[in-house]
Amino acid sequence: MIDAHIHLYQYTDIEKRIQHWQKEGIECVVAVSNNLKSAYETLELKQRYPDFIMAGVGYHPEQKPMNRRDMTELEELIYSEKEAVSFIGEVGLPYYILDQLTADEQGLQLEQFARWVEVAKQTQLPLAVHAVHSQAEQALTLLKKVPEVQAHFHWLKAPEQVIKEIVAAGHFISVTPEICYRERDQKLAEMVPITQLLIETDGPWPFNGPFENEETSPLLLKPIAEKIADVKQIPLSNVIQQTITNTNSIYNLKQKQKRKS
Ligand SMILES: [Zn+2]
């Protein structure tokens, strides 16, 4: 299985953990970054575990907008580390901190997301997008203007109509361990075709329900896949195989290049 969204730089004892995860059948993780510091840390991890990690460079939208210097440096990093960078992310639009942002800051966030979409187009890299609830539609509107760019809406929460439009636009959508105990996420999995569904943990983000007090790691992918199989009434092996195929199809550059040649 592949974890389609994890903050790998936030884990300690990484060598021991990766060994354990691999033994439990995790073949790869899509490692996002939140800012400049974690982008460097994620790229360093990519160097140490090149086959286990697909590395992303980005800036998490649920914080104050980037200053110009950081934006430039992140962009330069994407170009200079082209071999190591598999995608841009996570990036997107703020929702949870909207009331802490001035109108100017909100405008700047939107501008910066538009810039990421442009960089994604120029570099032909996919986007790992955080844009939930009312912001999902706004992110989609922006993406519609640049149809060449493929996006992954991670841990999506959005109105039904917007979910349908994201699917129709050909983007990918992921579910987290929340699907195991939350109806909203089960409905989402029902709506998204299996060919556009990814599984992720957003680790080490902590979850509730059956996972309360449990460390979030890619080991939670199995219960997610089991729940999808249950919700969609398809065999578990299909869910596992198809989500691997989907994740590779959007994130795995090497496979993409192989297909092109
Ligand atoms: Zn995340």
Tab-separated table of C-alpha atoms and ligand atoms in Angstrom:
chain	number	residue	atom	x	y	z
A	1	MET	CA	0.000	0.000	0.000
A	2	ILE	CA	1.050	3.605	-0.492
A	3	ASP	CA	0.309	6.376	1.992
A	4	ALA	CA	-0.781	9.205	-0.325
A	5	HIS	CA	-0.197	12.001	2.220
A	6	ILE	CA	2.078	11.986	5.243
A	7	HIS	CA	4.216	14.523	7.112
A	8	LEU	CA	7.224	12.235	7.333
A	9	TYR	CA	9.569	14.927	8.663
A	10	GLN	CA	7.509	15.020	11.880
A	11	TYR	CA	8.445	11.463	12.917
A	12	THR	CA	11.405	10.495	15.083
A	13	ASP	CA	13.434	7.263	14.770
A	14	ILE	CA	12.671	7.276	11.109
A	15	GLU	CA	14.969	4.422	10.132
A	16	LYS	CA	13.411	1.983	12.601
A	17	ARG	CA	9.912	3.083	11.622
A	18	ILE	CA	10.415	2.760	7.876
A	19	GLN	CA	11.866	-0.714	8.350
A	20	HIS	CA	8.829	-1.704	10.385
A	21	TRP	CA	6.362	-0.186	7.915
A	22	GLN	CA	8.043	-1.931	5.006
A	23	LYS	CA	7.840	-5.240	6.837
A	24	GLU	CA	4.110	-4.630	7.240
A	25	GLY	CA	3.629	-4.149	3.496
A	26	ILE	CA	3.913	-0.383	3.048
A	27	GLU	CA	5.793	0.071	-0.205
A	28	CYS	CA	5.992	3.829	-0.461
A	29	VAL	CA	4.817	7.137	1.022
A	30	VAL	CA	3.925	10.493	-0.510
A	31	ALA	CA	5.780	12.867	1.824
A	32	VAL	CA	4.488	16.442	1.888
A	33	SER	CA	6.166	19.481	3.390
A	34	ASN	CA	4.657	22.479	5.179
A	35	ASN	CA	7.254	25.184	4.678
A	36	LEU	CA	10.860	25.806	3.702
A	37	LYS	CA	12.390	23.988	6.675
A	38	SER	CA	10.293	20.840	6.254
A	39	ALA	CA	10.885	20.938	2.490
A	40	TYR	CA	14.630	20.638	3.093
A	41	GLU	CA	14.040	17.912	5.688
A	42	THR	CA	11.762	15.979	3.322
A	43	LEU	CA	14.314	16.203	0.499
A	44	GLU	CA	16.991	14.948	2.874
A	45	LEU	CA	14.784	11.966	3.721
A	46	LYS	CA	14.254	11.386	0.010
A	47	GLN	CA	18.012	11.177	-0.403
A	48	ARG	CA	18.240	8.561	2.353
A	49	TYR	CA	15.265	6.478	1.183
A	50	PRO	CA	14.902	7.221	-2.526
A	51	ASP	CA	12.669	4.256	-3.321
A	52	PHE	CA	10.398	4.608	-0.327
A	53	ILE	CA	9.583	8.307	-0.634
A	54	MET	CA	7.903	10.534	-3.191
A	55	ALA	CA	8.879	13.987	-1.962
A	56	GLY	CA	6.892	17.210	-2.139
A	57	VAL	CA	7.859	20.840	-1.731
A	58	GLY	CA	5.135	23.199	-0.584
A	59	TYR	CA	3.659	25.534	1.991
A	60	HIS	CA	0.694	24.529	4.135
A	61	PRO	CA	-2.141	27.054	3.653
A	62	GLU	CA	-3.402	26.940	7.249
A	63	GLN	CA	-0.816	29.507	8.361
A	64	LYS	CA	0.059	33.119	7.553
A	65	PRO	CA	0.898	33.603	3.862
A	66	MET	CA	4.516	33.162	2.808
A	67	ASN	CA	6.858	36.086	2.643
A	68	ARG	CA	8.250	36.789	-0.782
A	69	ARG	CA	11.704	35.446	0.039
A	70	ASP	CA	10.393	32.042	1.133
A	71	MET	CA	8.150	31.802	-1.902
A	72	THR	CA	11.108	32.454	-4.202
A	73	GLU	CA	13.323	29.978	-2.375
A	74	LEU	CA	10.668	27.246	-2.449
A	75	GLU	CA	10.140	27.792	-6.144
A	76	GLU	CA	13.860	27.672	-6.837
A	77	LEU	CA	14.089	24.471	-4.824
A	78	ILE	CA	11.469	22.825	-7.046
A	79	TYR	CA	13.503	23.662	-10.141
A	80	SER	CA	16.968	22.914	-8.716
A	81	GLU	CA	15.889	19.568	-7.170
A	82	LYS	CA	13.831	18.485	-10.136
A	83	GLU	CA	15.123	14.917	-9.917
A	84	ALA	CA	14.081	14.559	-6.281
A	85	VAL	CA	10.807	16.495	-6.240
A	86	SER	CA	7.776	14.418	-7.250
A	87	PHE	CA	5.094	16.997	-6.614
A	88	ILE	CA	4.195	20.404	-5.191
A	89	GLY	CA	2.538	20.215	-1.796
A	90	GLU	CA	0.966	20.567	0.360
A	91	VAL	CA	-0.468	23.815	-0.889
A	92	GLY	CA	-3.971	25.205	-1.137
A	93	LEU	CA	-6.318	27.599	0.603
A	94	PRO	CA	-6.870	28.256	4.317
A	95	TYR	CA	-10.171	27.369	5.940
A	96	TYR	CA	-9.637	26.691	9.658
A	97	ILE	CA	-7.688	29.918	10.255
A	98	LEU	CA	-9.742	32.206	7.994
A	99	ASP	CA	-10.911	34.307	10.955
A	100	GLN	CA	-7.283	34.997	11.895
A	101	LEU	CA	-6.387	36.341	8.462
A	102	THR	CA	-6.992	39.869	7.224
A	103	ALA	CA	-8.678	40.358	3.864
A	104	ASP	CA	-5.260	41.236	2.416
A	105	GLU	CA	-3.727	38.038	3.759
A	106	GLN	CA	-6.586	35.983	2.351
A	107	GLY	CA	-6.069	37.646	-1.025
A	108	LEU	CA	-2.373	36.891	-0.837
A	109	GLN	CA	-3.046	33.218	-0.043
A	110	LEU	CA	-5.230	32.990	-3.121
A	111	GLU	CA	-2.524	34.633	-5.229
A	112	GLN	CA	0.092	32.257	-3.872
A	113	PHE	CA	-2.050	29.225	-4.614
A	114	ALA	CA	-2.546	30.503	-8.164
A	115	ARG	CA	1.232	30.790	-8.407
A	116	TRP	CA	1.673	27.147	-7.310
A	117	VAL	CA	-0.784	26.065	-9.975
A	118	GLU	CA	1.291	27.973	-12.516
A	119	VAL	CA	4.547	26.380	-11.296
A	120	ALA	CA	2.844	22.964	-11.465
A	121	LYS	CA	1.968	23.673	-15.075
A	122	GLN	CA	5.479	24.783	-15.952
A	123	THR	CA	7.155	21.837	-14.244
A	124	GLN	CA	4.472	19.282	-15.156
A	125	LEU	CA	4.281	18.283	-11.498
A	126	PRO	CA	1.065	17.289	-9.719
A	127	LEU	CA	-0.341	19.247	-6.774
A	128	ALA	CA	-1.158	17.950	-3.287
A	129	VAL	CA	-4.015	20.252	-2.368
A	130	HIS	CA	-5.438	21.179	1.020
A	131	ALA	CA	-8.702	23.036	0.369
A	132	VAL	CA	-11.653	21.974	2.491
A	133	HIS	CA	-15.306	22.900	2.903
A	134	SER	CA	-16.067	26.230	1.189
A	135	GLN	CA	-12.484	26.495	-0.062
A	136	ALA	CA	-12.625	23.337	-2.162
A	137	GLU	CA	-14.798	25.026	-4.746
A	138	GLN	CA	-12.528	28.040	-4.922
A	139	ALA	CA	-9.474	25.843	-5.435
A	140	LEU	CA	-11.281	23.905	-8.138
A	141	THR	CA	-12.297	27.104	-9.925
A	142	LEU	CA	-8.642	28.079	-10.083
A	143	LEU	CA	-7.568	24.635	-11.261
A	144	LYS	CA	-10.193	24.612	-13.991
A	145	LYS	CA	-8.328	27.443	-15.687
A	146	VAL	CA	-5.252	25.229	-15.956
A	147	PRO	CA	-6.590	21.834	-17.050
A	148	GLU	CA	-3.073	20.460	-17.685
A	149	VAL	CA	-2.460	20.357	-13.939
A	150	GLN	CA	-3.559	17.284	-12.046
A	151	ALA	CA	-4.407	17.657	-8.381
A	152	HIS	CA	-4.960	15.451	-5.378
A	153	PHE	CA	-7.535	16.894	-2.964
A	154	HIS	CA	-6.311	15.385	0.263
A	155	TRP	CA	-8.674	14.655	3.211
A	156	LEU	CA	-11.452	16.294	1.273
A	157	LYS	CA	-14.525	17.676	2.954
A	158	ALA	CA	-16.804	19.443	0.485
A	159	PRO	CA	-20.419	19.809	-0.592
A	160	GLU	CA	-21.686	16.959	-2.781
A	161	GLN	CA	-21.877	19.079	-5.895
A	162	VAL	CA	-18.256	20.179	-5.539
A	163	ILE	CA	-17.112	16.590	-4.997
A	164	LYS	CA	-18.851	15.650	-8.234
A	165	GLU	CA	-17.134	18.484	-10.095
A	166	ILE	CA	-13.710	17.531	-8.746
A	167	VAL	CA	-14.302	13.971	-9.940
A	168	ALA	CA	-15.520	15.196	-13.323
A	169	ALA	CA	-12.378	17.314	-13.690
A	170	GLY	CA	-10.292	14.141	-13.311
A	171	HIS	CA	-8.558	14.949	-10.030
A	172	PHE	CA	-7.867	12.478	-7.235
A	173	ILE	CA	-9.433	12.473	-3.774
A	174	SER	CA	-8.185	10.744	-0.642
A	175	VAL	CA	-9.728	9.478	2.547
A	176	THR	CA	-8.033	9.218	5.947
A	177	PRO	CA	-8.577	6.915	8.959
A	178	GLU	CA	-11.680	9.030	9.646
A	179	ILE	CA	-13.513	6.868	7.134
A	180	CYS	CA	-13.504	4.077	9.732
A	181	TYR	CA	-15.755	5.999	12.112
A	182	ARG	CA	-17.244	8.983	10.280
A	183	GLU	CA	-20.245	8.827	8.002
A	184	ARG	CA	-19.259	11.916	6.042
A	185	ASP	CA	-16.073	10.212	4.855
A	186	GLN	CA	-17.879	6.978	4.063
A	187	LYS	CA	-20.293	8.908	1.845
A	188	LEU	CA	-17.323	10.559	0.141
A	189	ALA	CA	-15.764	7.164	-0.618
A	190	GLU	CA	-19.079	6.009	-2.021
A	191	MET	CA	-19.209	8.993	-4.389
A	192	VAL	CA	-15.650	8.865	-5.710
A	193	PRO	CA	-14.963	6.194	-8.355
A	194	ILE	CA	-12.363	3.662	-7.176
A	195	THR	CA	-10.134	4.784	-10.074
A	196	GLN	CA	-9.825	8.262	-8.501
A	197	LEU	CA	-9.566	7.314	-4.854
A	198	LEU	CA	-6.368	7.424	-2.764
A	199	ILE	CA	-5.701	6.396	0.837
A	200	GLU	CA	-3.706	8.511	3.263
A	201	THR	CA	-3.045	8.964	6.966
A	202	ASP	CA	-1.904	12.618	7.102
A	203	GLY	CA	0.362	11.167	9.824
A	204	PRO	CA	1.300	11.884	12.478
A	205	TRP	CA	-2.016	13.745	12.801
A	206	PRO	CA	-3.932	11.991	15.634
A	207	PHE	CA	-7.316	10.372	14.971
A	208	ASN	CA	-10.237	9.482	17.215
A	209	GLY	CA	-12.650	6.563	17.219
A	210	PRO	CA	-10.849	3.217	17.150
A	211	PHE	CA	-7.514	5.014	16.718
A	212	GLU	CA	-7.703	7.151	19.837
A	213	ASN	CA	-4.358	7.096	21.688
A	214	GLU	CA	-2.815	5.181	18.781
A	215	GLU	CA	0.074	6.697	16.848
A	216	THR	CA	-0.933	7.591	13.306
A	217	SER	CA	1.328	5.894	10.770
A	218	PRO	CA	0.952	4.177	7.377
A	219	LEU	CA	-0.050	1.075	9.333
A	220	LEU	CA	-3.552	2.609	9.460
A	221	LEU	CA	-3.903	2.222	5.675
A	222	LYS	CA	-5.141	-1.339	6.089
A	223	PRO	CA	-8.283	-0.441	8.089
A	224	ILE	CA	-8.949	2.410	5.621
A	225	ALA	CA	-8.783	-0.001	2.671
A	226	GLU	CA	-11.000	-2.473	4.509
A	227	LYS	CA	-13.610	0.200	5.126
A	228	ILE	CA	-13.570	1.270	1.461
A	229	ALA	CA	-14.068	-2.363	0.413
A	230	ASP	CA	-17.000	-2.521	2.795
A	231	VAL	CA	-18.558	0.784	1.674
A	232	LYS	CA	-18.119	0.119	-2.047
A	233	GLN	CA	-18.886	-3.612	-1.797
A	234	ILE	CA	-15.776	-4.637	-3.702
A	235	PRO	CA	-12.968	-7.037	-2.761
A	236	LEU	CA	-10.236	-5.676	-0.480
A	237	SER	CA	-7.558	-6.794	-2.955
A	238	ASN	CA	-9.137	-4.531	-5.608
A	239	VAL	CA	-9.049	-1.553	-3.272
A	240	ILE	CA	-5.401	-2.152	-2.399
A	241	GLN	CA	-4.319	-2.712	-6.005
A	242	GLN	CA	-6.319	0.166	-7.467
A	243	THR	CA	-5.223	2.738	-4.871
A	244	ILE	CA	-1.576	1.807	-5.551
A	245	THR	CA	-2.168	2.230	-9.282
A	246	ASN	CA	-3.902	5.581	-8.700
A	247	THR	CA	-1.162	6.948	-6.455
A	248	ASN	CA	1.503	5.941	-8.948
A	249	SER	CA	-0.447	7.425	-11.807
A	250	ILE	CA	-0.510	10.897	-10.261
A	251	TYR	CA	2.706	10.976	-8.212
A	252	ASN	CA	5.217	8.522	-9.596
A	253	LEU	CA	7.301	10.467	-12.070
A	254	LYS	CA	9.530	7.567	-13.006
A	255	GLN	CA	6.558	5.438	-13.982
A	256	LYS	CA	5.102	8.362	-15.885
A	257	GLN	CA	8.322	8.857	-17.819
A	258	LYS	CA	8.460	5.139	-18.535
A	259	ARG	CA	4.961	5.301	-19.958
A	260	LYS	CA	5.862	8.273	-22.133
A	261	SER	CA	8.960	6.653	-23.649
B	1	ZN	ZN	-1.210	17.314	5.587
